[in-house]
Amino acid sequence: MKRTAFFISDGTGITAETLGNSLLSQFDGIQFNKVTLPYIDTLEKAHAVALQINAAVEADQVRPIILDTIVNDEIRNYIAQCNGMMIDVFATFLKPLEKELGVHSNYTVGKTHAIQQMHLYKNRIESVNFAIDNDDGARTQQYDRADIILVGVSRSGKTPSCLYMALQYGIRAANYPFTEEDLSLKSLPACLEAHRSKLYGLTIDPFQLAAIRHERRPNSRYASLDQCTLEVRTIERLFRQERLPCINTTTFSVEEIATRIISEAKLVRQP
């Protein structure tokens, strides 16, 4: 079964898209064609959106799902006239909250993702820069400034996890890839031993690792299943030997990997 889902906002659309994806992911048997439409802040734009929604109705022969975070009543009411199943995210959640709290909400465009505390925003930018500077063991001398150091074999998910934690939560995350030379030591490299309490291991299924590496270096020894299996088994043995916390990233998204690490390592999230 195929359905079209529209995430519509007069701001960035991030809230509607995030909530919409979470809700729609619960329906395995349906294939959703997801369309995000941000900055729909004029009636002219709303008219173009209405045409797009109605075209989806004709193409799918079933009404689309519409999740919106539109503040402007006139624009929202215009889109509501389309032949779609519309869920107003703000009205759904803010009205009960207003009743409970006894006050009216500000109902302001873009407030969720606005820069309201500059020092927190600057900290996130600094954390992203830190993650980039300390990618792939580039500057081990800065590990004393890290909140956490992800370790594992090449292409096991360290870099995206570090960047996600930095961007979303302001966490200073570094990562160190174990090379063949490191793995032959059968112990932690000296640059990591001094920061043992900050280490968190990532491992991955050898077949998945081989597929990922093959995209980077096709038909190379680096991407061979034998090499991937050897590296994974060796690093997992090292994690057990050194009693390092670790996670298998094979079936997890970057968001899930980062959240599990933050929880297990008891890292402090920036609001």
PDB file of N, CA, C and O in Angstrom, residues 7-78:
ATOM      1  N   PHE A   7       4.650  16.972   5.273  1.00  0.00           N
ATOM      2  CA  PHE A   7       5.048  17.650   6.501  1.00  0.00           C
ATOM      3  C   PHE A   7       5.160  19.133   6.140  1.00  0.00           C
ATOM      4  O   PHE A   7       6.076  19.535   5.421  1.00  0.00           O
ATOM      5  N   ILE A   8       4.237  19.937   6.651  1.00  0.00           N
ATOM      6  CA  ILE A   8       4.119  21.330   6.212  1.00  0.00           C
ATOM      7  C   ILE A   8       4.316  22.282   7.388  1.00  0.00           C
ATOM      8  O   ILE A   8       3.785  22.056   8.481  1.00  0.00           O
ATOM      9  N   SER A   9       5.068  23.357   7.141  1.00  0.00           N
ATOM     10  CA  SER A   9       5.327  24.317   8.211  1.00  0.00           C
ATOM     11  C   SER A   9       5.569  25.707   7.633  1.00  0.00           C
ATOM     12  O   SER A   9       5.984  25.850   6.485  1.00  0.00           O
ATOM     13  N   ASP A  10       5.295  26.733   8.453  1.00  0.00           N
ATOM     14  CA  ASP A  10       5.673  28.083   8.047  1.00  0.00           C
ATOM     15  C   ASP A  10       7.041  28.436   8.617  1.00  0.00           C
ATOM     16  O   ASP A  10       7.510  29.561   8.510  1.00  0.00           O
ATOM     17  N   GLY A  11       7.701  27.429   9.236  1.00  0.00           N
ATOM     18  CA  GLY A  11       9.082  27.555   9.685  1.00  0.00           C
ATOM     19  C   GLY A  11       9.937  26.544   8.972  1.00  0.00           C
ATOM     20  O   GLY A  11       9.731  26.256   7.787  1.00  0.00           O
ATOM     21  N   THR A  12      10.882  25.945   9.676  1.00  0.00           N
ATOM     22  CA  THR A  12      11.823  25.009   9.050  1.00  0.00           C
ATOM     23  C   THR A  12      11.200  23.678   8.666  1.00  0.00           C
ATOM     24  O   THR A  12      11.709  22.979   7.799  1.00  0.00           O
ATOM     25  N   GLY A  13      10.122  23.301   9.354  1.00  0.00           N
ATOM     26  CA  GLY A  13       9.499  22.001   9.097  1.00  0.00           C
ATOM     27  C   GLY A  13      10.144  20.864   9.864  1.00  0.00           C
ATOM     28  O   GLY A  13       9.722  19.704   9.760  1.00  0.00           O
ATOM     29  N   ILE A  14      11.150  21.174  10.666  1.00  0.00           N
ATOM     30  CA  ILE A  14      11.881  20.124  11.383  1.00  0.00           C
ATOM     31  C   ILE A  14      10.979  19.407  12.381  1.00  0.00           C
ATOM     32  O   ILE A  14      11.003  18.176  12.495  1.00  0.00           O
ATOM     33  N   THR A  15      10.162  20.178  13.119  1.00  0.00           N
ATOM     34  CA  THR A  15       9.281  19.574  14.121  1.00  0.00           C
ATOM     35  C   THR A  15       8.264  18.648  13.472  1.00  0.00           C
ATOM     36  O   THR A  15       8.067  17.505  13.903  1.00  0.00           O
ATOM     37  N   ALA A  16       7.596  19.135  12.424  1.00  0.00           N
ATOM     38  CA  ALA A  16       6.589  18.327  11.731  1.00  0.00           C
ATOM     39  C   ALA A  16       7.221  17.075  11.124  1.00  0.00           C
ATOM     40  O   ALA A  16       6.666  15.975  11.201  1.00  0.00           O
ATOM     41  N   GLU A  17       8.399  17.235  10.538  1.00  0.00           N
ATOM     42  CA  GLU A  17       9.082  16.118   9.896  1.00  0.00           C
ATOM     43  C   GLU A  17       9.522  15.080  10.921  1.00  0.00           C
ATOM     44  O   GLU A  17       9.352  13.871  10.718  1.00  0.00           O
ATOM     45  N   THR A  18      10.094  15.542  12.033  1.00  0.00           N
ATOM     46  CA  THR A  18      10.585  14.622  13.061  1.00  0.00           C
ATOM     47  C   THR A  18       9.438  13.835  13.683  1.00  0.00           C
ATOM     48  O   THR A  18       9.500  12.603  13.807  1.00  0.00           O
ATOM     49  N   LEU A  19       8.387  14.538  14.092  1.00  0.00           N
ATOM     50  CA  LEU A  19       7.238  13.861  14.686  1.00  0.00           C
ATOM     51  C   LEU A  19       6.554  12.966  13.658  1.00  0.00           C
ATOM     52  O   LEU A  19       6.173  11.826  13.964  1.00  0.00           O
ATOM     53  N   GLY A  20       6.410  13.463  12.440  1.00  0.00           N
ATOM     54  CA  GLY A  20       5.758  12.679  11.396  1.00  0.00           C
ATOM     55  C   GLY A  20       6.489  11.390  11.098  1.00  0.00           C
ATOM     56  O   GLY A  20       5.876  10.325  10.980  1.00  0.00           O
ATOM     57  N   ASN A  21       7.810  11.458  10.980  1.00  0.00           N
ATOM     58  CA  ASN A  21       8.597  10.254  10.721  1.00  0.00           C
ATOM     59  C   ASN A  21       8.468   9.250  11.865  1.00  0.00           C
ATOM     60  O   ASN A  21       8.394   8.032  11.634  1.00  0.00           O
ATOM     61  N   SER A  22       8.444   9.758  13.098  1.00  0.00           N
ATOM     62  CA  SER A  22       8.296   8.869  14.255  1.00  0.00           C
ATOM     63  C   SER A  22       6.953   8.150  14.230  1.00  0.00           C
ATOM     64  O   SER A  22       6.864   6.949  14.494  1.00  0.00           O
ATOM     65  N   LEU A  23       5.904   8.875  13.898  1.00  0.00           N
ATOM     66  CA  LEU A  23       4.566   8.288  13.864  1.00  0.00           C
ATOM     67  C   LEU A  23       4.416   7.295  12.712  1.00  0.00           C
ATOM     68  O   LEU A  23       3.916   6.177  12.890  1.00  0.00           O
ATOM     69  N   LEU A  24       4.864   7.684  11.532  1.00  0.00           N
ATOM     70  CA  LEU A  24       4.672   6.836  10.350  1.00  0.00           C
ATOM     71  C   LEU A  24       5.545   5.579  10.382  1.00  0.00           C
ATOM     72  O   LEU A  24       5.213   4.583   9.736  1.00  0.00           O
ATOM     73  N   SER A  25       6.657   5.634  11.130  1.00  0.00           N
ATOM     74  CA  SER A  25       7.526   4.462  11.214  1.00  0.00           C
ATOM     75  C   SER A  25       6.857   3.281  11.914  1.00  0.00           C
ATOM     76  O   SER A  25       7.338   2.148  11.843  1.00  0.00           O
ATOM     77  N   GLN A  26       5.732   3.545  12.587  1.00  0.00           N
ATOM     78  CA  GLN A  26       5.016   2.481  13.295  1.00  0.00           C
ATOM     79  C   GLN A  26       4.150   1.632  12.362  1.00  0.00           C
ATOM     80  O   GLN A  26       3.581   0.622  12.781  1.00  0.00           O
ATOM     81  N   PHE A  27       4.081   2.021  11.087  1.00  0.00           N
ATOM     82  CA  PHE A  27       3.220   1.313  10.137  1.00  0.00           C
ATOM     83  C   PHE A  27       4.079   0.635   9.067  1.00  0.00           C
ATOM     84  O   PHE A  27       4.368   1.198   8.010  1.00  0.00           O
ATOM     85  N   ASP A  28       4.485  -0.601   9.361  1.00  0.00           N
ATOM     86  CA  ASP A  28       5.421  -1.318   8.498  1.00  0.00           C
ATOM     87  C   ASP A  28       4.850  -1.674   7.127  1.00  0.00           C
ATOM     88  O   ASP A  28       5.566  -1.721   6.146  1.00  0.00           O
ATOM     89  N   GLY A  29       3.567  -1.914   7.058  1.00  0.00           N
ATOM     90  CA  GLY A  29       2.993  -2.410   5.820  1.00  0.00           C
ATOM     91  C   GLY A  29       2.669  -1.346   4.796  1.00  0.00           C
ATOM     92  O   GLY A  29       2.141  -1.651   3.724  1.00  0.00           O
ATOM     93  N   ILE A  30       2.990  -0.087   5.097  1.00  0.00           N
ATOM     94  CA  ILE A  30       2.632   0.999   4.188  1.00  0.00           C
ATOM     95  C   ILE A  30       3.889   1.712   3.710  1.00  0.00           C
ATOM     96  O   ILE A  30       4.770   2.048   4.495  1.00  0.00           O
ATOM     97  N   GLN A  31       3.956   1.942   2.402  1.00  0.00           N
ATOM     98  CA  GLN A  31       5.078   2.683   1.824  1.00  0.00           C
ATOM     99  C   GLN A  31       4.681   4.155   1.708  1.00  0.00           C
ATOM    100  O   GLN A  31       3.755   4.510   0.976  1.00  0.00           O
ATOM    101  N   PHE A  32       5.378   5.000   2.439  1.00  0.00           N
ATOM    102  CA  PHE A  32       5.045   6.420   2.453  1.00  0.00           C
ATOM    103  C   PHE A  32       5.978   7.211   1.538  1.00  0.00           C
ATOM    104  O   PHE A  32       7.203   7.070   1.605  1.00  0.00           O
ATOM    105  N   ASN A  33       5.377   8.013   0.691  1.00  0.00           N
ATOM    106  CA  ASN A  33       6.126   8.995  -0.085  1.00  0.00           C
ATOM    107  C   ASN A  33       6.102  10.293   0.721  1.00  0.00           C
ATOM    108  O   ASN A  33       5.076  10.974   0.779  1.00  0.00           O
ATOM    109  N   LYS A  34       7.207  10.627   1.370  1.00  0.00           N
ATOM    110  CA  LYS A  34       7.235  11.751   2.311  1.00  0.00           C
ATOM    111  C   LYS A  34       7.687  13.031   1.623  1.00  0.00           C
ATOM    112  O   LYS A  34       8.710  13.059   0.950  1.00  0.00           O
ATOM    113  N   VAL A  35       6.917  14.088   1.821  1.00  0.00           N
ATOM    114  CA  VAL A  35       7.198  15.379   1.194  1.00  0.00           C
ATOM    115  C   VAL A  35       7.234  16.454   2.276  1.00  0.00           C
ATOM    116  O   VAL A  35       6.241  16.687   2.965  1.00  0.00           O
ATOM    117  N   THR A  36       8.373  17.106   2.457  1.00  0.00           N
ATOM    118  CA  THR A  36       8.502  18.173   3.446  1.00  0.00           C
ATOM    119  C   THR A  36       8.433  19.518   2.742  1.00  0.00           C
ATOM    120  O   THR A  36       9.177  19.780   1.796  1.00  0.00           O
ATOM    121  N   LEU A  37       7.554  20.380   3.222  1.00  0.00           N
ATOM    122  CA  LEU A  37       7.346  21.701   2.623  1.00  0.00           C
ATOM    123  C   LEU A  37       7.527  22.779   3.696  1.00  0.00           C
ATOM    124  O   LEU A  37       6.582  23.129   4.398  1.00  0.00           O
ATOM    125  N   PRO A  38       8.740  23.331   3.844  1.00  0.00           N
ATOM    126  CA  PRO A  38       8.980  24.362   4.849  1.00  0.00           C
ATOM    127  C   PRO A  38       8.668  25.775   4.342  1.00  0.00           C
ATOM    128  O   PRO A  38       8.482  25.978   3.132  1.00  0.00           O
ATOM    129  N   TYR A  39       8.569  26.705   5.257  1.00  0.00           N
ATOM    130  CA  TYR A  39       8.383  28.133   4.969  1.00  0.00           C
ATOM    131  C   TYR A  39       7.152  28.428   4.102  1.00  0.00           C
ATOM    132  O   TYR A  39       7.199  29.251   3.187  1.00  0.00           O
ATOM    133  N   ILE A  40       6.058  27.740   4.413  1.00  0.00           N
ATOM    134  CA  ILE A  40       4.788  28.034   3.737  1.00  0.00           C
ATOM    135  C   ILE A  40       4.126  29.149   4.550  1.00  0.00           C
ATOM    136  O   ILE A  40       3.296  28.910   5.432  1.00  0.00           O
ATOM    137  N   ASP A  41       4.528  30.377   4.259  1.00  0.00           N
ATOM    138  CA  ASP A  41       4.146  31.508   5.104  1.00  0.00           C
ATOM    139  C   ASP A  41       3.335  32.588   4.382  1.00  0.00           C
ATOM    140  O   ASP A  41       3.163  33.699   4.883  1.00  0.00           O
ATOM    141  N   THR A  42       2.828  32.253   3.175  1.00  0.00           N
ATOM    142  CA  THR A  42       1.935  33.168   2.462  1.00  0.00           C
ATOM    143  C   THR A  42       0.807  32.363   1.831  1.00  0.00           C
ATOM    144  O   THR A  42       0.943  31.148   1.606  1.00  0.00           O
ATOM    145  N   LEU A  43      -0.283  33.044   1.525  1.00  0.00           N
ATOM    146  CA  LEU A  43      -1.410  32.368   0.879  1.00  0.00           C
ATOM    147  C   LEU A  43      -1.029  31.888  -0.522  1.00  0.00           C
ATOM    148  O   LEU A  43      -1.540  30.870  -1.003  1.00  0.00           O
ATOM    149  N   GLU A  44      -0.128  32.606  -1.160  1.00  0.00           N
ATOM    150  CA  GLU A  44       0.321  32.195  -2.493  1.00  0.00           C
ATOM    151  C   GLU A  44       1.033  30.845  -2.411  1.00  0.00           C
ATOM    152  O   GLU A  44       0.797  29.946  -3.236  1.00  0.00           O
ATOM    153  N   LYS A  45       1.873  30.689  -1.416  1.00  0.00           N
ATOM    154  CA  LYS A  45       2.569  29.415  -1.224  1.00  0.00           C
ATOM    155  C   LYS A  45       1.579  28.321  -0.813  1.00  0.00           C
ATOM    156  O   LYS A  45       1.702  27.171  -1.226  1.00  0.00           O
ATOM    157  N   ALA A  46       0.600  28.702   0.003  1.00  0.00           N
ATOM    158  CA  ALA A  46      -0.409  27.740   0.438  1.00  0.00           C
ATOM    159  C   ALA A  46      -1.212  27.229  -0.752  1.00  0.00           C
ATOM    160  O   ALA A  46      -1.597  26.051  -0.796  1.00  0.00           O
ATOM    161  N   HIS A  47      -1.461  28.105  -1.710  1.00  0.00           N
ATOM    162  CA  HIS A  47      -2.196  27.708  -2.916  1.00  0.00           C
ATOM    163  C   HIS A  47      -1.397  26.657  -3.698  1.00  0.00           C
ATOM    164  O   HIS A  47      -1.968  25.657  -4.171  1.00  0.00           O
ATOM    165  N   ALA A  48      -0.086  26.872  -3.821  1.00  0.00           N
ATOM    166  CA  ALA A  48       0.765  25.908  -4.527  1.00  0.00           C
ATOM    167  C   ALA A  48       0.787  24.570  -3.791  1.00  0.00           C
ATOM    168  O   ALA A  48       0.775  23.500  -4.412  1.00  0.00           O
ATOM    169  N   VAL A  49       0.781  24.628  -2.460  1.00  0.00           N
ATOM    170  CA  VAL A  49       0.756  23.407  -1.646  1.00  0.00           C
ATOM    171  C   VAL A  49      -0.553  22.653  -1.866  1.00  0.00           C
ATOM    172  O   VAL A  49      -0.570  21.426  -2.008  1.00  0.00           O
ATOM    173  N   ALA A  50      -1.655  23.403  -1.902  1.00  0.00           N
ATOM    174  CA  ALA A  50      -2.966  22.783  -2.110  1.00  0.00           C
ATOM    175  C   ALA A  50      -3.022  22.039  -3.434  1.00  0.00           C
ATOM    176  O   ALA A  50      -3.559  20.924  -3.521  1.00  0.00           O
ATOM    177  N   LEU A  51      -2.451  22.637  -4.472  1.00  0.00           N
ATOM    178  CA  LEU A  51      -2.411  21.979  -5.779  1.00  0.00           C
ATOM    179  C   LEU A  51      -1.594  20.692  -5.715  1.00  0.00           C
ATOM    180  O   LEU A  51      -1.970  19.671  -6.309  1.00  0.00           O
ATOM    181  N   GLN A  52      -0.492  20.721  -4.974  1.00  0.00           N
ATOM    182  CA  GLN A  52       0.372  19.543  -4.844  1.00  0.00           C
ATOM    183  C   GLN A  52      -0.330  18.436  -4.079  1.00  0.00           C
ATOM    184  O   GLN A  52      -0.229  17.255  -4.432  1.00  0.00           O
ATOM    185  N   ILE A  53      -1.071  18.815  -3.035  1.00  0.00           N
ATOM    186  CA  ILE A  53      -1.807  17.820  -2.247  1.00  0.00           C
ATOM    187  C   ILE A  53      -2.906  17.181  -3.087  1.00  0.00           C
ATOM    188  O   ILE A  53      -3.084  15.955  -3.097  1.00  0.00           O
ATOM    189  N   ASN A  54      -3.651  18.001  -3.795  1.00  0.00           N
ATOM    190  CA  ASN A  54      -4.745  17.475  -4.617  1.00  0.00           C
ATOM    191  C   ASN A  54      -4.216  16.592  -5.750  1.00  0.00           C
ATOM    192  O   ASN A  54      -4.874  15.630  -6.160  1.00  0.00           O
ATOM    193  N   ALA A  55      -3.022  16.905  -6.260  1.00  0.00           N
ATOM    194  CA  ALA A  55      -2.413  16.071  -7.298  1.00  0.00           C
ATOM    195  C   ALA A  55      -2.049  14.702  -6.723  1.00  0.00           C
ATOM    196  O   ALA A  55      -2.182  13.674  -7.400  1.00  0.00           O
ATOM    197  N   ALA A  56      -1.628  14.679  -5.463  1.00  0.00           N
ATOM    198  CA  ALA A  56      -1.295  13.412  -4.802  1.00  0.00           C
ATOM    199  C   ALA A  56      -2.541  12.560  -4.611  1.00  0.00           C
ATOM    200  O   ALA A  56      -2.486  11.328  -4.703  1.00  0.00           O
ATOM    201  N   VAL A  57      -3.667  13.207  -4.342  1.00  0.00           N
ATOM    202  CA  VAL A  57      -4.936  12.483  -4.188  1.00  0.00           C
ATOM    203  C   VAL A  57      -5.279  11.763  -5.486  1.00  0.00           C
ATOM    204  O   VAL A  57      -5.661  10.581  -5.489  1.00  0.00           O
ATOM    205  N   GLU A  58      -5.139  12.459  -6.612  1.00  0.00           N
ATOM    206  CA  GLU A  58      -5.456  11.854  -7.908  1.00  0.00           C
ATOM    207  C   GLU A  58      -4.485  10.727  -8.248  1.00  0.00           C
ATOM    208  O   GLU A  58      -4.870   9.683  -8.774  1.00  0.00           O
ATOM    209  N   ALA A  59      -3.212  10.931  -7.937  1.00  0.00           N
ATOM    210  CA  ALA A  59      -2.198   9.929  -8.276  1.00  0.00           C
ATOM    211  C   ALA A  59      -2.342   8.669  -7.430  1.00  0.00           C
ATOM    212  O   ALA A  59      -2.219   7.550  -7.935  1.00  0.00           O
ATOM    213  N   ASP A  60      -2.623   8.832  -6.127  1.00  0.00           N
ATOM    214  CA  ASP A  60      -2.685   7.692  -5.214  1.00  0.00           C
ATOM    215  C   ASP A  60      -4.077   7.095  -5.097  1.00  0.00           C
ATOM    216  O   ASP A  60      -4.241   5.979  -4.608  1.00  0.00           O
ATOM    217  N   GLN A  61      -5.096   7.888  -5.498  1.00  0.00           N
ATOM    218  CA  GLN A  61      -6.491   7.468  -5.342  1.00  0.00           C
ATOM    219  C   GLN A  61      -6.856   7.239  -3.876  1.00  0.00           C
ATOM    220  O   GLN A  61      -7.710   6.408  -3.560  1.00  0.00           O
ATOM    221  N   VAL A  62      -6.186   7.957  -3.006  1.00  0.00           N
ATOM    222  CA  VAL A  62      -6.491   7.931  -1.576  1.00  0.00           C
ATOM    223  C   VAL A  62      -5.941   9.229  -0.992  1.00  0.00           C
ATOM    224  O   VAL A  62      -4.930   9.758  -1.471  1.00  0.00           O
ATOM    225  N   ARG A  63      -6.606   9.753   0.011  1.00  0.00           N
ATOM    226  CA  ARG A  63      -6.162  11.052   0.524  1.00  0.00           C
ATOM    227  C   ARG A  63      -4.831  10.930   1.286  1.00  0.00           C
ATOM    228  O   ARG A  63      -4.585   9.947   1.980  1.00  0.00           O
ATOM    229  N   PRO A  64      -3.964  11.928   1.141  1.00  0.00           N
ATOM    230  CA  PRO A  64      -2.671  11.894   1.811  1.00  0.00           C
ATOM    231  C   PRO A  64      -2.782  12.267   3.289  1.00  0.00           C
ATOM    232  O   PRO A  64      -3.797  12.811   3.733  1.00  0.00           O
ATOM    233  N   ILE A  65      -1.715  11.957   4.034  1.00  0.00           N
ATOM    234  CA  ILE A  65      -1.596  12.359   5.428  1.00  0.00           C
ATOM    235  C   ILE A  65      -0.894  13.712   5.464  1.00  0.00           C
ATOM    236  O   ILE A  65       0.123  13.908   4.795  1.00  0.00           O
ATOM    237  N   ILE A  66      -1.420  14.648   6.243  1.00  0.00           N
ATOM    238  CA  ILE A  66      -0.816  15.976   6.354  1.00  0.00           C
ATOM    239  C   ILE A  66      -0.549  16.282   7.822  1.00  0.00           C
ATOM    240  O   ILE A  66      -1.470  16.291   8.644  1.00  0.00           O
ATOM    241  N   LEU A  67       0.729  16.498   8.162  1.00  0.00           N
ATOM    242  CA  LEU A  67       1.085  16.953   9.501  1.00  0.00           C
ATOM    243  C   LEU A  67       1.639  18.365   9.378  1.00  0.00           C
ATOM    244  O   LEU A  67       2.585  18.596   8.613  1.00  0.00           O
ATOM    245  N   ASP A  68       1.035  19.307  10.092  1.00  0.00           N
ATOM    246  CA  ASP A  68       1.477  20.684   9.950  1.00  0.00           C
ATOM    247  C   ASP A  68       1.820  21.322  11.289  1.00  0.00           C
ATOM    248  O   ASP A  68       1.299  20.930  12.339  1.00  0.00           O
ATOM    249  N   THR A  69       2.721  22.294  11.224  1.00  0.00           N
ATOM    250  CA  THR A  69       3.030  23.138  12.383  1.00  0.00           C
ATOM    251  C   THR A  69       2.895  24.600  11.959  1.00  0.00           C
ATOM    252  O   THR A  69       3.767  25.430  12.225  1.00  0.00           O
ATOM    253  N   ILE A  70       1.804  24.883  11.282  1.00  0.00           N
ATOM    254  CA  ILE A  70       1.554  26.239  10.773  1.00  0.00           C
ATOM    255  C   ILE A  70       0.874  27.083  11.849  1.00  0.00           C
ATOM    256  O   ILE A  70      -0.162  26.697  12.394  1.00  0.00           O
ATOM    257  N   VAL A  71       1.457  28.239  12.126  1.00  0.00           N
ATOM    258  CA  VAL A  71       0.918  29.125  13.159  1.00  0.00           C
ATOM    259  C   VAL A  71      -0.211  30.004  12.616  1.00  0.00           C
ATOM    260  O   VAL A  71      -1.219  30.217  13.286  1.00  0.00           O
ATOM    261  N   ASN A  72      -0.043  30.488  11.403  1.00  0.00           N
ATOM    262  CA  ASN A  72      -1.012  31.407  10.814  1.00  0.00           C
ATOM    263  C   ASN A  72      -2.342  30.696  10.532  1.00  0.00           C
ATOM    264  O   ASN A  72      -2.398  29.737   9.755  1.00  0.00           O
ATOM    265  N   ASP A  73      -3.423  31.161  11.164  1.00  0.00           N
ATOM    266  CA  ASP A  73      -4.738  30.519  11.027  1.00  0.00           C
ATOM    267  C   ASP A  73      -5.236  30.532   9.588  1.00  0.00           C
ATOM    268  O   ASP A  73      -5.804  29.546   9.105  1.00  0.00           O
ATOM    269  N   GLU A  74      -5.049  31.664   8.898  1.00  0.00           N
ATOM    270  CA  GLU A  74      -5.563  31.800   7.536  1.00  0.00           C
ATOM    271  C   GLU A  74      -4.898  30.791   6.604  1.00  0.00           C
ATOM    272  O   GLU A  74      -5.567  30.137   5.797  1.00  0.00           O
ATOM    273  N   ILE A  75      -3.594  30.652   6.714  1.00  0.00           N
ATOM    274  CA  ILE A  75      -2.854  29.720   5.869  1.00  0.00           C
ATOM    275  C   ILE A  75      -3.231  28.283   6.211  1.00  0.00           C
ATOM    276  O   ILE A  75      -3.470  27.455   5.334  1.00  0.00           O
ATOM    277  N   ARG A  76      -3.315  27.993   7.519  1.00  0.00           N
ATOM    278  CA  ARG A  76      -3.652  26.628   7.944  1.00  0.00           C
ATOM    279  C   ARG A  76      -5.060  26.253   7.487  1.00  0.00           C
ATOM    280  O   ARG A  76      -5.297  25.139   7.009  1.00  0.00           O
ATOM    281  N   ASN A  77      -6.005  27.164   7.632  1.00  0.00           N
ATOM    282  CA  ASN A  77      -7.384  26.881   7.230  1.00  0.00           C
ATOM    283  C   ASN A  77      -7.508  26.682   5.719  1.00  0.00           C
ATOM    284  O   ASN A  77      -8.324  25.878   5.257  1.00  0.00           O
ATOM    285  N   TYR A  78      -6.670  27.406   4.968  1.00  0.00           N
ATOM    286  CA  TYR A  78      -6.696  27.261   3.512  1.00  0.00           C
ATOM    287  C   TYR A  78      -6.250  25.853   3.118  1.00  0.00           C
ATOM    288  O   TYR A  78      -6.890  25.184   2.305  1.00  0.00           O
TER     289      TYR A  78
END
